[in-house]
Short mmCIF file of C-alpha atoms and ligand atoms in Angstrom, two decimals:
data_model
loop_
_atom_site.label_atom_id
_atom_site.label_comp_id
_atom_site.label_asym_id
_atom_site.label_seq_id
_atom_site.Cartn_x
_atom_site.Cartn_y
_atom_site.Cartn_z
CA UNK A 1 -45.27 -8.69 18.25
CA UNK A 2 -43.31 -9.85 15.09
CA UNK A 3 -44.66 -6.57 13.47
CA UNK A 4 -43.35 -4.46 16.10
CA UNK A 5 -40.09 -5.84 16.95
CA UNK A 6 -39.55 -5.54 12.68
CA UNK A 7 -40.38 -2.02 12.86
CA UNK A 8 -37.95 -1.48 16.22
CA UNK A 9 -34.95 -3.31 13.92
CA UNK A 10 -36.17 -1.14 11.54
CA UNK A 11 -35.43 2.14 13.92
CA UNK A 12 -32.60 0.65 15.04
CA UNK A 13 -30.93 0.31 11.33
CA UNK A 14 -32.20 3.65 10.37
CA UNK A 15 -30.41 4.99 13.83
CA UNK A 16 -27.26 3.05 12.64
CA UNK A 17 -27.15 4.76 9.17
CA UNK A 18 -27.63 8.01 10.41
CA UNK A 19 -24.80 7.82 13.09
CA UNK A 20 -22.48 6.57 10.39
CA UNK A 21 -23.37 8.81 7.89
CA UNK A 22 -22.87 11.91 10.51
CA UNK A 23 -19.61 10.04 11.61
CA UNK A 24 -18.34 10.17 8.07
CA UNK A 25 -19.41 14.13 7.26
CA UNK A 26 -17.60 14.67 10.45
CA UNK A 27 -14.32 12.96 9.57
CA UNK A 28 -14.78 14.48 6.04
CA UNK A 29 -14.78 17.92 7.47
CA UNK A 30 -12.33 17.22 10.19
CA UNK A 31 -9.88 16.02 6.94
CA UNK A 32 -9.33 19.38 5.88
CA UNK A 33 -7.07 19.97 9.29
CA UNK A 34 -5.25 16.87 8.83
CA UNK A 35 -2.11 18.28 7.15
CA UNK A 36 -2.09 21.64 8.53
CA UNK A 37 -2.40 20.43 12.05
CA UNK A 38 0.00 17.83 11.49
CA UNK A 39 -2.29 15.11 12.50
CA UNK A 40 -1.21 12.59 10.08
CA UNK A 41 1.88 10.28 10.69
CA UNK A 42 3.43 7.58 8.36
CA UNK A 43 4.01 4.05 8.90
CA UNK A 44 6.03 1.43 7.48
CA UNK A 45 6.26 -1.99 6.70
CA UNK A 46 9.26 -3.77 5.27
CA UNK A 47 9.16 -5.75 1.97
CA UNK A 48 11.31 -8.68 2.27
CA UNK A 49 12.70 -11.23 0.21
CA UNK A 50 11.08 -14.82 0.74
CA UNK A 51 13.81 -16.88 0.35
CA UNK A 52 15.92 -15.30 3.13
CA UNK A 53 13.69 -12.74 4.37
CA UNK A 54 16.12 -9.45 4.09
CA UNK A 55 14.66 -6.24 3.95
CA UNK A 56 14.57 -4.45 0.44
CA UNK A 57 12.15 -1.58 1.07
CA UNK A 58 9.46 -0.52 2.27
CA UNK A 59 5.74 0.55 1.87
CA UNK A 60 4.76 3.49 3.55
CA UNK A 61 1.01 3.54 5.13
CA UNK A 62 -0.85 6.95 6.32
CA UNK A 63 -2.63 6.94 9.69
CA UNK A 64 -4.96 9.98 11.10
CA UNK A 65 -4.53 10.83 14.69
CA UNK A 66 -7.80 12.56 14.78
CA UNK A 67 -7.54 14.56 18.31
CA UNK A 68 -10.66 13.21 19.65
CA UNK A 69 -11.38 10.26 17.73
CA UNK A 70 -7.80 8.68 17.91
CA UNK A 71 -6.53 6.44 15.09
CA UNK A 72 -8.59 6.39 12.11
CA UNK A 73 -7.55 3.55 9.85
CA UNK A 74 -6.61 4.65 5.96
CA UNK A 75 -9.64 2.21 4.85
CA UNK A 76 -12.23 4.74 6.70
CA UNK A 77 -10.56 8.12 5.68
CA UNK A 78 -8.70 7.73 2.31
CA UNK A 79 -12.62 6.98 0.32
CA UNK A 80 -13.74 10.13 2.71
CA UNK A 81 -10.38 12.30 1.01
CA UNK A 82 -11.13 10.54 -2.59
CA UNK A 83 -14.46 12.30 -2.27
CA UNK A 84 -13.28 16.02 -1.30
CA UNK A 85 -10.21 15.77 -3.39
CA UNK A 86 -8.27 16.47 -0.49
CA UNK A 87 -6.54 13.25 -1.23
CA UNK A 88 -4.26 15.24 -3.65
CA UNK A 89 -2.90 17.25 -0.29
CA UNK A 90 -2.47 14.40 1.96
CA UNK A 91 -0.99 12.34 -1.29
CA UNK A 92 1.77 15.04 -1.62
CA UNK A 93 2.35 15.09 2.12
CA UNK A 94 2.54 11.27 2.41
CA UNK A 95 5.07 10.99 -0.51
CA UNK A 96 7.25 14.12 0.71
CA UNK A 97 7.52 11.97 4.42
CA UNK A 98 7.97 8.64 2.47
CA UNK A 99 10.81 9.98 0.29
CA UNK A 100 12.72 11.69 2.85
CA UNK A 101 12.82 9.02 5.64
CA UNK A 102 14.03 6.74 2.54
CA UNK A 103 16.74 9.19 1.42
CA UNK A 104 17.57 8.91 5.22
CA UNK A 105 17.21 5.38 5.51
CA UNK A 106 19.22 4.43 2.53
CA UNK A 107 22.08 6.60 3.88
CA UNK A 108 22.18 5.54 7.01
CA UNK A 109 22.69 1.79 5.84
CA UNK A 110 24.46 2.85 3.10
CA UNK A 111 21.97 0.52 0.88
CA UNK A 112 19.79 1.58 -1.60
CA UNK A 113 16.28 0.70 -0.08
CA UNK A 114 13.42 1.07 -1.91
CA UNK A 115 10.38 2.95 -1.02
CA UNK A 116 6.67 2.25 -1.86
CA UNK A 117 3.93 4.70 -1.85
CA UNK A 118 0.06 4.42 -2.71
CA UNK A 119 -1.52 6.48 -4.92
CA UNK A 120 -5.46 6.53 -5.29
CA UNK A 121 -7.11 7.00 -8.48
CA UNK A 122 -7.91 10.68 -8.17
CA UNK A 123 -3.96 11.27 -7.55
CA UNK A 124 -3.08 9.77 -10.25
CA UNK A 125 -5.67 11.63 -12.26
CA UNK A 126 -4.70 14.62 -10.83
CA UNK A 127 -2.84 17.27 -13.19
CA UNK A 128 0.50 17.90 -11.03
CA UNK A 129 1.05 14.92 -9.93
CA UNK A 130 3.94 14.23 -12.38
CA UNK A 131 5.50 17.35 -11.29
CA UNK A 132 4.56 16.46 -7.59
CA UNK A 133 6.81 13.58 -7.69
CA UNK A 134 9.27 15.40 -9.68
CA UNK A 135 9.46 17.96 -6.77
CA UNK A 136 9.74 15.39 -4.24
CA UNK A 137 12.38 13.25 -5.57
CA UNK A 138 14.49 16.62 -6.28
CA UNK A 139 14.13 18.09 -2.75
CA UNK A 140 14.61 15.08 -1.08
CA UNK A 141 17.90 13.69 -3.04
CA UNK A 142 16.08 10.15 -3.21
CA UNK A 143 16.79 8.32 -6.68
CA UNK A 144 13.60 7.95 -8.96
CA UNK A 145 14.77 4.37 -9.29
CA UNK A 146 14.04 3.63 -5.73
CA UNK A 147 10.70 4.83 -5.96
CA UNK A 148 7.32 2.55 -6.41
CA UNK A 149 4.21 3.96 -6.88
CA UNK A 150 1.50 1.48 -6.02
CA UNK A 151 -2.00 1.88 -7.86
CA UNK A 152 -4.94 -0.53 -7.81
CA UNK A 153 -6.69 -1.68 -11.02
CA UNK A 154 -9.12 0.70 -9.97
CA UNK A 155 -7.71 3.20 -11.56
CA UNK A 156 -8.26 1.82 -14.94
CA UNK A 157 -12.08 1.87 -14.39
CA UNK A 158 -12.43 5.92 -14.67
CA UNK A 159 -10.13 7.13 -17.80
CA UNK A 160 -8.19 4.20 -18.98
CA UNK A 161 -6.05 5.99 -21.50
CA UNK A 162 -5.53 8.80 -19.22
CA UNK A 163 -4.31 6.57 -16.34
CA UNK A 164 -2.22 4.88 -18.75
CA UNK A 165 -0.30 8.00 -20.57
CA UNK A 166 -0.09 8.97 -16.70
CA UNK A 167 1.41 5.98 -15.54
CA UNK A 168 3.93 6.31 -18.76
CA UNK A 169 4.64 9.81 -17.52
CA UNK A 170 5.87 8.68 -13.99
CA UNK A 171 7.58 5.83 -15.41
CA UNK A 172 9.54 8.39 -17.57
CA UNK A 173 10.75 9.92 -14.49
CA UNK A 174 12.50 6.04 -13.53
CA UNK A 175 9.99 5.75 -10.99
CA UNK A 176 8.52 1.98 -10.71
CA UNK A 177 4.88 1.25 -11.01
CA UNK A 178 3.26 -1.48 -8.87
CA UNK A 179 -0.42 -2.84 -9.41
CA UNK A 180 -1.72 -3.37 -5.67
CA UNK A 181 -4.15 -5.88 -4.78
CA UNK A 182 -3.86 -7.47 -7.98
CA UNK A 183 -6.42 -9.92 -8.42
CA UNK A 184 -9.27 -8.67 -6.77
CA UNK A 185 -9.99 -6.33 -10.00
CA UNK A 186 -12.15 -6.51 -12.84
CA UNK A 187 -9.56 -7.45 -15.25
CA UNK A 188 -8.08 -10.78 -16.23
CA UNK A 189 -4.50 -11.49 -16.43
CA UNK A 190 -3.93 -10.83 -20.20
CA UNK A 191 -4.64 -7.19 -19.82
CA UNK A 192 -1.15 -6.86 -17.89
CA UNK A 193 0.52 -7.20 -21.00
CA UNK A 194 -0.79 -3.51 -21.82
CA UNK A 195 -0.45 -2.12 -18.62
CA UNK A 196 2.61 0.40 -17.75
CA UNK A 197 3.69 -1.59 -14.85
CA UNK A 198 7.06 -3.40 -13.25
CA UNK A 199 5.66 -5.31 -10.34
CA UNK A 200 2.47 -7.14 -9.20
CA UNK A 201 1.38 -6.93 -5.81
CA UNK A 202 -0.66 -10.30 -4.75
CA UNK A 203 -3.79 -9.50 -2.88
CA UNK A 204 -3.63 -10.76 0.50
CA UNK A 205 -7.04 -12.62 0.13
CA UNK A 206 -5.40 -15.10 -1.63
CA UNK A 207 -2.43 -15.38 0.09
CA UNK A 208 -4.45 -16.02 3.25
CA UNK A 209 -5.80 -19.31 1.66
CA UNK A 210 -2.35 -20.45 1.31
CA UNK A 211 -0.68 -23.43 1.98
CA UNK A 212 -3.97 -25.28 1.64
CA UNK A 213 -5.89 -23.58 -0.73
CA UNK A 214 -5.64 -25.35 -4.15
CA UNK A 215 -6.94 -22.58 -6.23
CA UNK A 216 -5.11 -20.10 -4.47
CA UNK A 217 -1.78 -21.77 -5.25
CA UNK A 218 -2.65 -22.23 -8.95
CA UNK A 219 -3.31 -18.79 -9.11
CA UNK A 220 -0.39 -17.47 -7.70
CA UNK A 221 1.90 -20.02 -9.83
CA UNK A 222 -0.02 -18.42 -12.71
CA UNK A 223 0.85 -14.57 -11.76
CA UNK A 224 4.30 -15.47 -11.33
CA UNK A 225 4.74 -17.43 -14.59
CA UNK A 226 3.08 -14.33 -16.23
CA UNK A 227 4.79 -12.18 -14.63
CA UNK A 228 8.47 -13.65 -15.31
CA UNK A 229 7.37 -13.82 -19.09
CA UNK A 230 6.39 -10.32 -19.01
CA UNK A 231 9.11 -9.44 -16.85
CA UNK A 232 7.61 -8.01 -13.49
CA UNK A 233 8.21 -8.80 -10.26
CA UNK A 234 5.87 -9.86 -7.75
CA UNK A 235 5.62 -9.28 -4.22
CA UNK A 236 3.12 -11.32 -2.17
CA UNK A 237 0.74 -9.55 0.33
CA UNK A 238 -0.52 -10.48 4.00
CA UNK A 239 1.95 -13.19 4.55
CA UNK A 240 1.47 -14.22 8.10
CA UNK A 241 2.51 -17.68 8.78
CA UNK A 242 6.17 -19.58 8.02
CA UNK A 243 4.00 -22.01 5.86
CA UNK A 244 2.39 -19.63 3.69
CA UNK A 245 6.23 -18.33 3.09
CA UNK A 246 7.48 -21.43 2.80
CA UNK A 247 4.60 -22.14 -0.12
CA UNK A 248 5.28 -18.97 -1.70
CA UNK A 249 9.21 -19.84 -2.25
CA UNK A 250 7.96 -23.20 -3.79
CA UNK A 251 5.69 -21.02 -6.11
CA UNK A 252 8.85 -19.10 -7.14
CA UNK A 253 7.50 -15.62 -5.78
CA UNK A 254 10.14 -13.47 -5.29
CA UNK A 255 9.32 -10.80 -2.48
CA UNK A 256 6.60 -10.83 0.28
CA UNK A 257 5.56 -8.26 2.91
CA UNK A 258 3.01 -9.39 5.92
CA UNK A 259 2.63 -9.39 9.61
CA UNK A 260 5.18 -12.52 9.67
CA UNK A 261 8.11 -10.04 8.92
CA UNK A 262 6.76 -7.00 10.44
CA UNK A 263 3.76 -4.94 10.80
CA UNK A 264 3.42 -1.40 9.83
CA UNK A 265 5.21 1.03 12.34
CA UNK A 266 6.16 4.42 13.40
CA UNK A 267 9.50 5.44 11.65
CA UNK A 268 11.76 5.28 14.67
CA UNK A 269 10.66 1.39 15.01
CA UNK A 270 10.67 0.49 11.61
CA UNK A 271 14.20 1.94 11.23
CA UNK A 272 15.61 0.02 14.49
CA UNK A 273 14.07 -3.47 12.80
CA UNK A 274 16.99 -2.37 10.17
CA UNK A 275 19.28 -1.19 12.49
CA UNK A 276 19.35 -4.60 14.31
CA UNK A 277 18.55 -6.52 11.03
CA UNK A 278 15.88 -8.08 13.00
CA UNK A 279 13.48 -9.81 11.25
CA UNK A 280 11.91 -11.98 13.95
CA UNK A 281 10.83 -14.57 12.12
CA UNK A 282 13.77 -15.31 9.85
CA UNK A 283 17.05 -15.95 12.19
CA UNK A 284 19.84 -15.35 9.81
CA UNK A 285 22.00 -13.00 8.29
CA UNK A 286 21.27 -9.35 9.33
CA UNK A 287 18.56 -7.77 7.33
CA UNK A 288 21.31 -5.16 6.05
CA UNK A 289 24.69 -6.22 6.64
CA UNK A 290 26.29 -3.17 5.62
CA UNK A 291 24.57 -1.41 8.43
CA UNK A 292 27.16 -0.13 11.47
P1 LIG B 301 -2.47 -1.69 0.48
O1 LIG B 301 -1.71 -0.46 -0.07
O2 LIG B 301 -2.79 -2.50 -0.05
O3 LIG B 301 -1.62 -1.70 2.12
C1 LIG B 301 -1.76 -3.47 2.80
C2 LIG B 301 -2.63 -3.37 3.75
O4 LIG B 301 -2.46 -4.64 4.23
C3 LIG B 301 -2.34 -1.87 5.21
O5 LIG B 301 -2.86 -2.04 5.74
C4 LIG B 301 -1.24 -3.27 5.88
O6 LIG B 301 -1.31 -2.79 7.07
C5 LIG B 301 -1.93 -4.59 5.77
N1 LIG B 301 -1.17 -5.83 5.82
C6 LIG B 301 0.03 -5.95 5.92
N2 LIG B 301 0.27 -7.19 5.98
C7 LIG B 301 -0.76 -7.78 6.85
C8 LIG B 301 -0.79 -9.12 7.32
O7 LIG B 301 0.19 -10.25 7.12
N3 LIG B 301 -2.10 -9.26 7.50
C9 LIG B 301 -3.09 -8.51 7.24
N4 LIG B 301 -4.27 -8.64 7.74
N5 LIG B 301 -2.57 -7.15 6.56
C10 LIG B 301 -1.51 -6.72 6.64
P2 LIG B 301 -3.93 -0.17 5.89
O8 LIG B 301 -2.32 0.38 6.75
O9 LIG B 301 -5.03 -0.38 6.94
O10 LIG B 301 -4.20 0.41 4.55
C11 LIG B 301 -5.66 0.01 4.00
C12 LIG B 301 -5.07 0.64 2.65
O11 LIG B 301 -4.95 2.32 2.75
C13 LIG B 301 -3.75 0.29 1.92
O12 LIG B 301 -4.24 -0.76 1.00
C14 LIG B 301 -3.85 1.63 0.75
O13 LIG B 301 -4.92 1.04 -0.24
C15 LIG B 301 -4.61 2.55 1.26
N6 LIG B 301 -3.81 3.31 1.61
C16 LIG B 301 -2.44 3.58 3.43
N7 LIG B 301 -2.07 4.67 2.97
C17 LIG B 301 -2.35 5.19 1.74
C18 LIG B 301 -1.87 6.52 1.50
O14 LIG B 301 -0.90 6.80 1.91
N8 LIG B 301 -2.38 7.01 -0.02
C19 LIG B 301 -3.23 6.39 -0.41
N9 LIG B 301 -3.88 6.79 -1.28
N10 LIG B 301 -3.97 5.27 0.14
C20 LIG B 301 -3.08 4.64 1.53
MG1 LIG B 302 -0.18 -0.55 -1.49
MG1 LIG B 303 -2.44 -4.37 -1.37
MG1 LIG B 304 -5.38 -2.39 -0.49
#
């Protein structure tokens, strides 16, 4: 009986694997239509100053509204898009959309808001990426100094010399580079010195361990200290509670993002946040004071 059960379980497992593989293959195929059929949408999550909760900018986070399957999260389809290379087309679309939105919000508020856009390894290594960014900035009128490009430590794995050269070329445009999900990669703190970066984003797994996690707060204060030495900014990801926010303030972390302040939202909702200055967890001065 045990043997039969074991076999059934194995069959069920194999079925599940086959189904998952089928879904991946289908999604991968359908991705070719995502841009041409206008199925992608960008959501925007504010980045705020830890001390007063004021919005300083946004991160663009893409979603795929699949005609049959509904919303597919980026964690599922970005890796598939990386495999086929269609990520470069998707990335170009997200970039153009985001800088146009950044330009519109900056104009509406009279405030130079920042916009952060994620770049996957394959996008960074694409030969056209610098020209694409330059063209997107020119066409939107969004200043290079207000654009941040986020990369993970993973970009360094494939071809470190090429990745570093690309980051330097992007920075030469005046764009900022952020190291995303910092602390989860292969590298120690010391390699940061050699990386052309302006911002460190502390991964939400560390932030989630606050305020009680001793090693998390030690690590965060080390990162903040190192960042200060190297002249980098620090943004904490995934801040969900007021206790976490207060601990980050004590650890002298300058900026944050997270559900405590706002979730990623479609442009019209994120924009309404800006208009009311409404950061629910942070009563006080409006996020953008000069908005009329
Ligand atoms: P990421 O760049 O590290 O983005 C942060 C993720 O954390 C987002 O997930 C965001 O919705 C989520 N998040 C924000 N605040 C909180 C919080 O307080 N708690 C929790 N639990 N989560 C929070 P999302 O939107 O599902 O994106 C996942 C990843 O997909 C991103 O991680 C990024 O690596 C990738 N991605 C998203 N959009 C793009 C894109 O346009 N291009 C590329 N290449 N990658 C993208
Ligand atoms: Mg990011
Ligand atoms: Mg991240
Ligand atoms: Mg991530």
